[in-house]
Coordinates of C-alpha atoms and ligand atoms in Angstrom, one line a residue:
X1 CA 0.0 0.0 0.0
X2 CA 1.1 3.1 -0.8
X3 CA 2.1 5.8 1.8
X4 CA 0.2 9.0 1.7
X5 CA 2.0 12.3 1.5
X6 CA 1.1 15.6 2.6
X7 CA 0.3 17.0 6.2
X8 CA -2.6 18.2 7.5
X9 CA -3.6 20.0 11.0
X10 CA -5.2 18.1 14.2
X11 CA -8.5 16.5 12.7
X12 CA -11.2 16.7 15.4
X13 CA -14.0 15.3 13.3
X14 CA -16.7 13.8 15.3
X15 CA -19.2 14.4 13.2
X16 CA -22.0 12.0 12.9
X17 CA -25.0 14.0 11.6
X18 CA -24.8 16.2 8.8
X19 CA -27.9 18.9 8.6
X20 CA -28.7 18.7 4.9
X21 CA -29.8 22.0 3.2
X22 CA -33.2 20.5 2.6
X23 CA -34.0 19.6 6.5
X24 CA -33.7 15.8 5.4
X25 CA -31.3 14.2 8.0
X26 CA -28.7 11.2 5.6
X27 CA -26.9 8.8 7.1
X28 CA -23.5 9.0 7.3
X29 CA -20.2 7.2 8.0
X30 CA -18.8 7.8 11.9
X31 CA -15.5 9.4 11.2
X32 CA -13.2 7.0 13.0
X33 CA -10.1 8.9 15.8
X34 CA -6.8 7.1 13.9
X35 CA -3.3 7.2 15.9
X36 CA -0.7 8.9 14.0
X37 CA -3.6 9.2 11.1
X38 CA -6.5 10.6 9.4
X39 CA -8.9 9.6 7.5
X40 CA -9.6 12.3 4.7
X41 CA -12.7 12.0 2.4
X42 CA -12.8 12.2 -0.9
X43 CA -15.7 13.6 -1.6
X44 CA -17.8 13.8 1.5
X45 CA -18.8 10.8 4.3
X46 CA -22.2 10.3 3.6
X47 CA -23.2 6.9 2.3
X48 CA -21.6 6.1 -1.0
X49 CA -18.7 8.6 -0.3
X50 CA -15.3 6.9 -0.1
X51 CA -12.3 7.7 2.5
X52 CA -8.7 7.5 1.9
X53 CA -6.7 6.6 5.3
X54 CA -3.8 9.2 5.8
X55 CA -0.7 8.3 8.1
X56 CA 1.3 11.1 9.7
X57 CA 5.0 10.7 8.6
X58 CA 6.5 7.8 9.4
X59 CA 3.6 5.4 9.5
X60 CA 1.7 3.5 7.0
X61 CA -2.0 2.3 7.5
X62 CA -2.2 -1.7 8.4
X63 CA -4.2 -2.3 6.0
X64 CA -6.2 -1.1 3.0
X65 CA -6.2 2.8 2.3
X66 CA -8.9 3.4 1.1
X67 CA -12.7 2.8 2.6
X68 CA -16.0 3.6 1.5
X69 CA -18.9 4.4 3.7
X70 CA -22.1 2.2 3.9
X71 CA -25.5 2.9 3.8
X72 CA -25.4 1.0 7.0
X73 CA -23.3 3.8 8.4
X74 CA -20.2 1.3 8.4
X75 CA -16.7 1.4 6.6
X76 CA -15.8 -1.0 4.4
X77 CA -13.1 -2.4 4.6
X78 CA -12.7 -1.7 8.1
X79 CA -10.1 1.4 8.4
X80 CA -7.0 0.2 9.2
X81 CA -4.8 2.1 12.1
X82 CA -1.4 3.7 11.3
X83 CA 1.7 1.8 12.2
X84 CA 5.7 2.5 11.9
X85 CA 6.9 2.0 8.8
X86 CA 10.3 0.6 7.6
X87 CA 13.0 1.0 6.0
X88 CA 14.3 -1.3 3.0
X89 CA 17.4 -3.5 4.1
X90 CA 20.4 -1.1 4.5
X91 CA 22.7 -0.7 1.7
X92 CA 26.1 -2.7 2.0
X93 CA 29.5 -1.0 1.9
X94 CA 32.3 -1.5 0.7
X95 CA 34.9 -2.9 3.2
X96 CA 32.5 -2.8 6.3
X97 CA 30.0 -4.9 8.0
X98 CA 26.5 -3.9 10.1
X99 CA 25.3 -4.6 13.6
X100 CA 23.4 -7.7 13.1
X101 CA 19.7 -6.1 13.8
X102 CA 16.8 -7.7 10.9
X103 CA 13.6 -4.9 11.7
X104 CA 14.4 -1.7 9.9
X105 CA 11.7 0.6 11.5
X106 CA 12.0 4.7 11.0
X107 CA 14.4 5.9 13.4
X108 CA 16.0 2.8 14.4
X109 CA 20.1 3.2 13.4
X110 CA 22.9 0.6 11.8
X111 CA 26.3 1.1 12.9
X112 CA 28.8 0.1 10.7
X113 CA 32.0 -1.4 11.2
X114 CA 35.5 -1.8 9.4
X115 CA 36.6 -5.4 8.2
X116 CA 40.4 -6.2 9.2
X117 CA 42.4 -4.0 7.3
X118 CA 40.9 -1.3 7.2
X119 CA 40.2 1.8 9.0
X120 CA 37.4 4.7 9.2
X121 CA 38.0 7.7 7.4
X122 CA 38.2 10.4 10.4
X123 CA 34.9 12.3 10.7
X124 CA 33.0 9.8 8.9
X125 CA 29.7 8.6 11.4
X126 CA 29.3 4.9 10.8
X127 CA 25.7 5.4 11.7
X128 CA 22.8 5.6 9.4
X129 CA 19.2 6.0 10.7
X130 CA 15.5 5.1 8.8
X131 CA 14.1 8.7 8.1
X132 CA 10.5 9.0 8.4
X133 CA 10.2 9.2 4.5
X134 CA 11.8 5.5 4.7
X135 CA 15.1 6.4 3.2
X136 CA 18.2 5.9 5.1
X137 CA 20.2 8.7 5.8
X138 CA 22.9 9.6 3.6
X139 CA 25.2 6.4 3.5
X140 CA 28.8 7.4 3.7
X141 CA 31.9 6.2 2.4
X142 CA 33.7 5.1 6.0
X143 CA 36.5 2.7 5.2
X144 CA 39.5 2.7 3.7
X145 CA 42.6 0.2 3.0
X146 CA 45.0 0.6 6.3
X147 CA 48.5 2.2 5.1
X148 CA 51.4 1.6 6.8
X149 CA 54.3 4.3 6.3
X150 CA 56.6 4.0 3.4
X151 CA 59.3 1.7 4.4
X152 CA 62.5 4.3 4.1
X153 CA 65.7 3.2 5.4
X154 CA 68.9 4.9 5.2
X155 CA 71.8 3.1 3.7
X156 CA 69.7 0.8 2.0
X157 CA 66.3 0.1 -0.3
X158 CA 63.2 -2.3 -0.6
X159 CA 63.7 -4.4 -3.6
X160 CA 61.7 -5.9 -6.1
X161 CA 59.1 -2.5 -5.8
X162 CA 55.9 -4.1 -7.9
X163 CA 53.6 -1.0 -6.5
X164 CA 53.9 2.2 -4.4
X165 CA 50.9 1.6 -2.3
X166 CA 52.0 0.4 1.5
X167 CA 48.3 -0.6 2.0
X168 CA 47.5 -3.9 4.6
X169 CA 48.7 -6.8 3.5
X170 CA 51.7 -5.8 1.3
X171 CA 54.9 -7.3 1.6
X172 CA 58.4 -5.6 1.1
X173 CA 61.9 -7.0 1.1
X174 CA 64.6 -4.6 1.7
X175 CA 68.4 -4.8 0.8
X176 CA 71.5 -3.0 2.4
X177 CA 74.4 -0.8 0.1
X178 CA 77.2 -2.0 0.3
X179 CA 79.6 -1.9 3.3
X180 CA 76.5 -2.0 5.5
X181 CA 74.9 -4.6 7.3
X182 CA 71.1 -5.1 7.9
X183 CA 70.1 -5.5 11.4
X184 CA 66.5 -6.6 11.9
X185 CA 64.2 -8.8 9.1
X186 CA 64.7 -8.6 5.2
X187 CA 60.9 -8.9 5.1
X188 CA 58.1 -7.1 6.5
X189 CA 54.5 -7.1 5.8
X190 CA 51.7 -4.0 6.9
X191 CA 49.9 -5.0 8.9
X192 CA 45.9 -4.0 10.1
X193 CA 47.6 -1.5 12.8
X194 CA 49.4 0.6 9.8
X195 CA 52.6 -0.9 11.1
X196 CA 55.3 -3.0 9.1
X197 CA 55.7 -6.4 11.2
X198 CA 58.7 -7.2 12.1
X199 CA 59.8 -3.9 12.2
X200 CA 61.9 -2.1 8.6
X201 CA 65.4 -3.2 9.4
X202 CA 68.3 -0.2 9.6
X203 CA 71.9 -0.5 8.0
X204 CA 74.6 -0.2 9.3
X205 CA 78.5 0.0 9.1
X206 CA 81.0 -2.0 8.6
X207 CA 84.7 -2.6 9.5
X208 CA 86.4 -4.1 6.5
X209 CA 87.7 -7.5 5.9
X210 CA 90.2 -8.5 8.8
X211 CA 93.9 -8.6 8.0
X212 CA 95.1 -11.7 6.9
X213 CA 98.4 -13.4 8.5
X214 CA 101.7 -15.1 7.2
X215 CA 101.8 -18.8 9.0
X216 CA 98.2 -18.4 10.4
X217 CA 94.7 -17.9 9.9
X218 CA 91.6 -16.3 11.1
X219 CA 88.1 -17.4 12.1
X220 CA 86.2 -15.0 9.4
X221 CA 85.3 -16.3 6.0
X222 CA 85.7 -14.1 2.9
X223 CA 81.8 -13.5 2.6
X224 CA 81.2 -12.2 6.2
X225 CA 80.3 -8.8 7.0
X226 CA 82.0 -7.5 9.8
X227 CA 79.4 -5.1 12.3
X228 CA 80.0 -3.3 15.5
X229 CA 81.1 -6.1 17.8
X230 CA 82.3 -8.8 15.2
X231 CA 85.3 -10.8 17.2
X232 CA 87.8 -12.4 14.9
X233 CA 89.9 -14.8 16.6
X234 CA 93.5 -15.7 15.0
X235 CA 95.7 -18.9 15.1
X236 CA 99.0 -19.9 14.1
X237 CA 100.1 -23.5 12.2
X238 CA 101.2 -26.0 14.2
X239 CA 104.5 -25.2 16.0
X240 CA 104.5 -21.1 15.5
X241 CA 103.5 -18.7 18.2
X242 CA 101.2 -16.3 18.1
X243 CA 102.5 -12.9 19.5
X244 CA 100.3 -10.4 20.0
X245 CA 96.4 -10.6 20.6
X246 CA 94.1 -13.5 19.6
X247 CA 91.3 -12.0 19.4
X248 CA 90.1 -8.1 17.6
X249 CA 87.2 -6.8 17.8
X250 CA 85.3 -4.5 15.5
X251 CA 84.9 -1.4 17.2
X252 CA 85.0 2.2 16.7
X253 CA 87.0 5.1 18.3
X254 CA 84.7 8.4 17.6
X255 CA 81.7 6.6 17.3
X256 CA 81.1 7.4 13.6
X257 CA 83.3 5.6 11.6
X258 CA 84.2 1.4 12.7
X259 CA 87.7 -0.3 13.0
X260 CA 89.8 -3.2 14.5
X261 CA 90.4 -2.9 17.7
X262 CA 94.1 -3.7 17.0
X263 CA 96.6 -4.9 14.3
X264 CA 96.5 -8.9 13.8
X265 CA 98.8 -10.8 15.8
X266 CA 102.0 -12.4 14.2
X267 CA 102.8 -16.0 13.9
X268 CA 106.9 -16.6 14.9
X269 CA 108.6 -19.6 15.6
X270 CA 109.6 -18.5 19.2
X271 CA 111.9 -21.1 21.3
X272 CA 113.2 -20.2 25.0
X273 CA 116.3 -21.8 25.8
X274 CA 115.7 -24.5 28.6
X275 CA 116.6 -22.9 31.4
X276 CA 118.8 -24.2 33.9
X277 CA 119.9 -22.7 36.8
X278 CA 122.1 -24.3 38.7
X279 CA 121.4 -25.4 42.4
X280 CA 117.8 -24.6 42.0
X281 CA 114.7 -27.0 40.7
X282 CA 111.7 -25.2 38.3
X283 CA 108.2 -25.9 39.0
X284 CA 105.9 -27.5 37.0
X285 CA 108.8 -30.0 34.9
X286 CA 108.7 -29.0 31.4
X287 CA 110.4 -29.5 28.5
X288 CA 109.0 -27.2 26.0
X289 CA 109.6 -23.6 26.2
X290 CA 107.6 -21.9 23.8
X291 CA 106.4 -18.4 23.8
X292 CA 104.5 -17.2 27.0
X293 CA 105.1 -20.2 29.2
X294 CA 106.4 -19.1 32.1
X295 CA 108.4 -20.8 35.0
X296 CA 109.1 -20.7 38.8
X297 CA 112.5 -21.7 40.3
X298 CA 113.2 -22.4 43.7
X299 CA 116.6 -23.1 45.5
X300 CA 118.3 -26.5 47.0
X301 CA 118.8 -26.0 50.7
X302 CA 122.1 -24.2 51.4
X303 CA 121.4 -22.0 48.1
X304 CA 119.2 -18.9 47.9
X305 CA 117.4 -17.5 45.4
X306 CA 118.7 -14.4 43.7
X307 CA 116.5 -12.2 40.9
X308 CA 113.1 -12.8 39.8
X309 CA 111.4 -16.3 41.0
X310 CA 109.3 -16.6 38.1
X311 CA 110.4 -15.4 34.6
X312 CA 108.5 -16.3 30.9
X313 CA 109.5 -16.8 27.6
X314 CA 109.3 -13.4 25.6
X315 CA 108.4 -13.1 22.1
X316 CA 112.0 -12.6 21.0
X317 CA 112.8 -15.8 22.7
X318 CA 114.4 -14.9 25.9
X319 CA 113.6 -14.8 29.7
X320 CA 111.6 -12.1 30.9
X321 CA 112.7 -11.4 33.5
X322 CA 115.8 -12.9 33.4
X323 CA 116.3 -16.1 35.0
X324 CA 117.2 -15.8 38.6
X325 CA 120.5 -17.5 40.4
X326 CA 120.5 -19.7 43.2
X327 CA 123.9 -18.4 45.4
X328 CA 125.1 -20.4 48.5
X329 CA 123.8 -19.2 52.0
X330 CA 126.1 -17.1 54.2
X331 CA 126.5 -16.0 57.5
X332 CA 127.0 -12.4 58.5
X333 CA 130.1 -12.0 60.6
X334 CA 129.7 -13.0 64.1
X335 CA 129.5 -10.8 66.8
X336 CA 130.6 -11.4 70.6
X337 CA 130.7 -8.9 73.4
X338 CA 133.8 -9.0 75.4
X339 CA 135.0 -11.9 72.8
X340 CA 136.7 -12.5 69.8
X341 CA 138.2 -15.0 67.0
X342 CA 140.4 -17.5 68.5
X343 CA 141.6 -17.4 65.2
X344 CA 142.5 -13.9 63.6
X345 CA 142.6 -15.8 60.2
X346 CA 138.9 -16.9 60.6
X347 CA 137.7 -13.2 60.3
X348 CA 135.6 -12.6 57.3
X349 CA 132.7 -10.5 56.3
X350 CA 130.7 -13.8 54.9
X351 CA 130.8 -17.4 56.1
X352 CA 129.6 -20.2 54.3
X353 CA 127.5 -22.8 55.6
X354 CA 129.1 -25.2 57.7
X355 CA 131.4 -23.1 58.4
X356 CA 132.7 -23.4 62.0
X357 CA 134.3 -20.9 64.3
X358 CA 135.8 -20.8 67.6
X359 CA 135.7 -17.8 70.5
X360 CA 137.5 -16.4 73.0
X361 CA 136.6 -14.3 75.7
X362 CA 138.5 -11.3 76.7
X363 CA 140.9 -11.2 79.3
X364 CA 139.0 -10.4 82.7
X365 CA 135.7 -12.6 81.2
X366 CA 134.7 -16.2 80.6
X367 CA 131.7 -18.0 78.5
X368 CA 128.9 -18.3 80.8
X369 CA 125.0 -18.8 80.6
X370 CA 124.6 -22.3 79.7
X371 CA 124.6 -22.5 76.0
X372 CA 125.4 -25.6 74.5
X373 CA 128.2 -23.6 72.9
X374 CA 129.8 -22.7 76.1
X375 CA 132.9 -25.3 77.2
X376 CA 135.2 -23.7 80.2
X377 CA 137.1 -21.1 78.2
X378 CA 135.8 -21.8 74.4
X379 CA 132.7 -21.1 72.4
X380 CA 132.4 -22.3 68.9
X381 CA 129.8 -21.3 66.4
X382 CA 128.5 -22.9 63.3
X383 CA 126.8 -21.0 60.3
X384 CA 123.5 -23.4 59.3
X385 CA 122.0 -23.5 56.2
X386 CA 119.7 -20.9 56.6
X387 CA 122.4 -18.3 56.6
X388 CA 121.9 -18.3 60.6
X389 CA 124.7 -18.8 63.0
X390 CA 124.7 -21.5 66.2
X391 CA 123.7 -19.5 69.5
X392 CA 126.8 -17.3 69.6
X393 CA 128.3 -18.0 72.9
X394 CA 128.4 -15.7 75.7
X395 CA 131.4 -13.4 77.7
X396 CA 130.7 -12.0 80.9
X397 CA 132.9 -10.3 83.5
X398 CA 134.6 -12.7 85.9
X399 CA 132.5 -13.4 89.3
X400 CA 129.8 -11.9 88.2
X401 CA 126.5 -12.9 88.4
X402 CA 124.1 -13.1 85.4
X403 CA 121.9 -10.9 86.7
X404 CA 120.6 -9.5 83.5
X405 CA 119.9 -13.5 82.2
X406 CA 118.3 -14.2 85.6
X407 CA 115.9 -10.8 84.7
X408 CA 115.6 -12.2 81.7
X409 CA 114.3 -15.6 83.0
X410 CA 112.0 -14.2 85.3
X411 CA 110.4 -12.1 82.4
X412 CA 109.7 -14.7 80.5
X413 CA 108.4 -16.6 83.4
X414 CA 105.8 -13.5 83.3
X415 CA 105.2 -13.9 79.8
X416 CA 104.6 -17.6 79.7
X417 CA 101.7 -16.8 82.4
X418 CA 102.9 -18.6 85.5
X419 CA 101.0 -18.2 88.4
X420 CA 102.0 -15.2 91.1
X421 CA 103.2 -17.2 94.0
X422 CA 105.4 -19.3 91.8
X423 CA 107.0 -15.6 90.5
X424 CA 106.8 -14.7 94.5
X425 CA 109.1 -17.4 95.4
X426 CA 111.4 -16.6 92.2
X427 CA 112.0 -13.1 93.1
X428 CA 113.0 -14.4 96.8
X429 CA 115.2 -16.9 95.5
X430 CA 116.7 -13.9 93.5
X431 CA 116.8 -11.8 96.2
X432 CA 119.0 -14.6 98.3
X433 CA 120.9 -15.0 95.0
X434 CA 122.1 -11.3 95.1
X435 CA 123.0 -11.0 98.7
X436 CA 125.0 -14.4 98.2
X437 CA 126.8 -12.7 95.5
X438 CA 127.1 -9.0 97.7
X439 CA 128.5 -11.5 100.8
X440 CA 131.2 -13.0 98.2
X441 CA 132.2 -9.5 96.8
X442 CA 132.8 -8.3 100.8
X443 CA 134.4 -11.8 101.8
X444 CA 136.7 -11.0 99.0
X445 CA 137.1 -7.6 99.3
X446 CA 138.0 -8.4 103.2
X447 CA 140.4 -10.9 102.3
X448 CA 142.4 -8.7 100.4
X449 CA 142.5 -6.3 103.4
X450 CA 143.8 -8.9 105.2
X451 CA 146.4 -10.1 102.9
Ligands
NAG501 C1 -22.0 13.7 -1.4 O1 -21.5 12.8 -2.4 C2 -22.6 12.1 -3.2 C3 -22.0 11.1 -4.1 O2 -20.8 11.5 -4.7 C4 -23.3 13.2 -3.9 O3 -24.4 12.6 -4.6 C5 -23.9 14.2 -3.0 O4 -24.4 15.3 -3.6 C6 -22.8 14.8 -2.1 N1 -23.3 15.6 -1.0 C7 -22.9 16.9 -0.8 C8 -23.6 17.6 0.3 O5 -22.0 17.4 -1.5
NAG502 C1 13.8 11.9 2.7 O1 14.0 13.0 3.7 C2 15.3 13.5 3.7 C3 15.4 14.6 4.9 O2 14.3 14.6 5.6 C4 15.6 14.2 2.4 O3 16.9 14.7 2.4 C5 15.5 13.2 1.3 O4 15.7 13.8 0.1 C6 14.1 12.5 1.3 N1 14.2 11.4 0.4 C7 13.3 11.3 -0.5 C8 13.4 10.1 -1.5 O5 12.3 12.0 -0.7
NAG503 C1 113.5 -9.0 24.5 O1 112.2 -8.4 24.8 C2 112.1 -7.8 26.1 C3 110.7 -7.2 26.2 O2 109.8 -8.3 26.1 C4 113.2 -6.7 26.2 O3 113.0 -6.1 27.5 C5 114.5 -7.3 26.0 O4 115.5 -6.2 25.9 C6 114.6 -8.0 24.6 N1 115.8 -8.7 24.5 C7 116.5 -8.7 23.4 C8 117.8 -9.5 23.4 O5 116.1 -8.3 22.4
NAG504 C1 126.7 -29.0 55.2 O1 126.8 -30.3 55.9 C2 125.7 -31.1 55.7 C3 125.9 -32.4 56.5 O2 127.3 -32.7 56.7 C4 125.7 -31.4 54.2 O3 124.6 -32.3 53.9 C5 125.5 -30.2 53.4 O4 125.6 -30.4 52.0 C6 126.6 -29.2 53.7 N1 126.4 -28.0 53.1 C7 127.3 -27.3 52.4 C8 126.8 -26.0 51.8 O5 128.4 -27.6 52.3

C-alpha cells in the first residue's frame, strides 16, 4: 500500500449527523479517531462517499487505504490504524560490516564497522538512521585500505618494488648498500595497525675485511660482514707462536666511523732456551719452552734465590725477567761482646755454611749462661744453612753474676703466664741470690784487706 504524503492539521472530526440544506437528516459514516492518522474523504462521508486513510509521517495504514462508507453507516473495509513504517534493508558498503539487527523501522540506526584491514575515514559517522520518509540517511563512504608508512631506510632500499601503495597486507623486502649490514628482518609485511611487522630493518656500518696473516689464519670467512662487535679470533700453524692478541674486535674510536680494535697478531717460531739454573729445581717440569710459558725456580737447601722467582718466555725468545740465580747461603760475621776469633785468620765478612768458628773471651771474662756452645774457656759457632749462625756463645765479666739472664728468666716466666706465687718465690730466690753474690764481693774484698 502506498504511503500518503502531505500533512494536515489536528482533525477533530466527530461528526455523525450532517444537517442537509433540505431539513432531510442522511446517514452518514462515523468518522473514526486514527493514531498517528487521518482519515480524509474524498468527496464527502455520507453513504456512497469513499475515505482514503492518511498516516502522519512515518507510518503506513495496516491495512487497505482506502474505505468507503455504507448505507449501514459502516466502513468497508474496516479502516486500518497507522503503524511504523520501515526502512528497505540497508545498503552494503564497501569494506564494512553492520550490527546484526533484521527490523528496519524509522528511526532505528545501523552502525557500521570496518573489516580487518581497514580503517574509518576520520569524521565519517558509521551510523545511518530510517528517516520518516523510509530512506536511510545519507550512506557514507567510512572505510578505507590501512596504510602503513613507506618503508624508508637509510643506507639501503626495498627491492623488487611491484607498486607504491603500503596498504594492509603488502609485503616488502629490503636490501643493504654495500659496506653496511642489515640489522632486523629482510621482510616485512603491513599489517591492520598501519605498522610493518617485524619492524623495517636499519643498516649499518662495517669494518672491513680483517687482516690476513703469514703462517696463520683467522676465524672469518671471505663473505662475512663484519658489524660493530664482530670478534675475529687468530691462530697460528702448528708449531708457531702467536705474538700479539688473539682476538680483535670491530669497534670504533669516535663513534662514527668502525675499525679493528688492533693490528693482527703475528705468527713466529719462538723457542726459550731451557733454562737451567744451577742449584735450583723449576716448577711445574717442562720440556717445552715456547712463547709465554712461564716458570718458577726455587733453590736446594744451602742455596738462595737471587733475581726474579718466576720469569717467561718473551716473544724474542728470551727470559723475561731474566732467570734468577741460586747463590750459597752465608753467615753475617759474628759478633761477641767482650769476645773475639780464636783465630784472627777466621775473620771474614761472609761465612759459608758449615762453616765453624771458635771464640774467645776477653781477658777479665769467661763464657757463661749455659749455651750448649759454652765449654770452660771456648765457644764455637756454626753458620747453618739458613744463613743463621749456632747461639753465639756468651762473655761476661769474671764473678759476676748473670743478673741480667736471671731478669731475663723471670720475664719470660711472666710472659709464659705462670702463676703469682710461683714468681713470688722466684723473686725471693733472686733476692738470696744477690745477697750471696754481695757477701762473696765483701768476703773478698776483706780478704784482700787482710792479705
Ligand atoms: C456527497 O456525495 C454524493 C456522491 O458523490 C453526492 O451525490 C452528494 O451530492 C454529495 N453531498 C454533498 C452535500 O455534496
Ligand atoms: C527523505 O528525507 C530527507 C530529509 O528529511 C531528504 O533529504 C531526502 O531527500 C528524502 N528522500 C526522498 C526520497 O524524498
Ligand atoms: C726481549 O724483549 C724484552 C721485552 O719483552 C726486552 O726487554 C728485551 O730487551 C729483549 N731482549 C732482546 C735481546 O732483544
Ligand atoms: C753441610 O753439611 C751437611 C751435613 O754434613 C751437608 O749435607 C751439606 O751439603 C753441607 N752444606 C754445604 C753448603 O756444604
Amino acid at each position: 500500500m502506498r504511503a500518503l504524503r502531505g500533512l494536515m492539521g489536528p482533525l477533530l472530526a466527530v461528526a455523525v449527523l450532517v444537517l442537509q440544506p433540505a431539513g432531510s437528516l442522511e446517514l452518514q459514516c462515523q468518522v473514526p479517531l486514527i493514531a498517528h492518522g487521518r482519515l480524509r474523504p474524498v468527496h464527502n462521508f455520507t453513504s456512497g462517499g469513499a475515505a482514503m486513510v492518511e498516516c502522519d509521517a512515518g507510518y503506513v495504514p495496516a491495512g487497505t487505504g482506502t474505505v468507503r462508507c455504507l448505507s449501514s453507516g459502516r466502513w468497508q473495509p474496516r479502516v486500518p490504524a497507522c503503524v511504523p513504517g520501515r526502512c528497505p534493508s540497508p545498503p552494503a558498503l564497501s569494506y564494512a560490516d553492520r550490527s546484526p539487527q533484521r527490523e528496519f523501522l524509522v528511526g532505528s540506526t545501523v552502525t557500521y564497522f570496518c573489516r580487518n584491514g581497514y580503517t574509518m575515514i576520520p569524521e565519517v559517522s558509521p551510523t545511518i538512521t530510517c528517516l520518516k520518509n523510509f530512506t536511510w540517511s545519507s550512506i557514507p563512504t567510512l572505510c578505507q585500505m590501512v596504510q602503513c608508512p613507506n618503508p624508508t631506510i637509510s643506507h639501503g632500499q626495498e627491492i623488487n618494488v611491484k607498486d607504491a601503495k603500503y596498504t594492509f597486507g603488502r609485503q616488502a623486502a629490503f636490501q643493504c648498500d654495500p659496506g653496511y649490514v642489515l640489522w632486523g628482518s629482510r621482510r616485512a609485511q603491513c599489517g591492520s595497525d598501519g605498522t610493518w611487522s617485524p619492524p623495517v630493518p636499519f643498516c649499518d656500518k662495517v669494518c672491513d675485511p680483517p687482516p690476513q696473516i703469514t703462517s696463520g689464519q683467522h676465524t672469518a670467512s671471505r663473505s662475512d660482514l663484519f658489524p660493530y662487535g664482530y670478534e675475529v679470533k687468530y691462530s697460528c700453524a702448528a708449531g708457531l707462536s702467536l705474538i700479539g692478541d688473539e682476538s680483535i674486535y670491530c669497534t670504533s674510536t669516535d663513534g662514527e666511523n668502525l675499525g679493528w680494535s688492533g693490528s693482527a697478531p703475528e705468527c713466529r717460531v719462538v723457542r726459550c732456551p731451557r733454562p737451567d739454573v744451577e742449584h735450583g729445581r723449576m716448577a711445574p717440569p717442562r720440556h717445552t719452552f715456547p712463547y709465554g710459558v712461564s716458570v718458577r725456580f726455587s733453590c736446594d737447601e744451602g742455596f738462595v734465590l737471587r733475581g726474579d722467582a718466576e720469569t717467561w718466555c718473551a716473544a724474542n725468545s728470551t727470559w723475561q725477567p731474566p732467570l734468577p740465580s741460586c747463590v750459597p747461603v752465608q753467615c753475617p760475621e759474628p759478633q761477641v761482646v767482650n769476645g773475639r776469633l780464636k783465630n784472627a785468620r777466621d775473620s771474614k765478612t761472609r761465612y759459608p755454611a758449615n762453616t765453624t768458628v771458635t771464640f774467645e773471651c776477653l781477658h777479665g771474662y769467661h763464657f757463661s749462661g749455659g749455651g750448649p756452645a759454652a765449654f770452660g774457656d771456648t765457644g764455637t759457632a756454626t753458620c747453618l744453612a739458613d744463613g743463621k749462625w749456632t747461639p753465639l756463645p756468651k762473655c761476661k765479666k769474671q764473678g759476676e753474676a748473670d743478673i741480667c739472664e736471671e731478669v731475663g728468666d723471670i720475664k719470660a716466666a711472666f710472659e709464659c703466664g705462670v702463676p703469682m706465687e710461683e714468681v713470688r718465690t722466684l723473686l725471693e730466690v733472686q733476692k738470696l741470690f744477690l745477697e750471696i753474690q754481695k757477701l762473696k764481693v765483701e768476703l773478698g774484698l776483706s780478704n784482700k784487706v787482710i792479705l
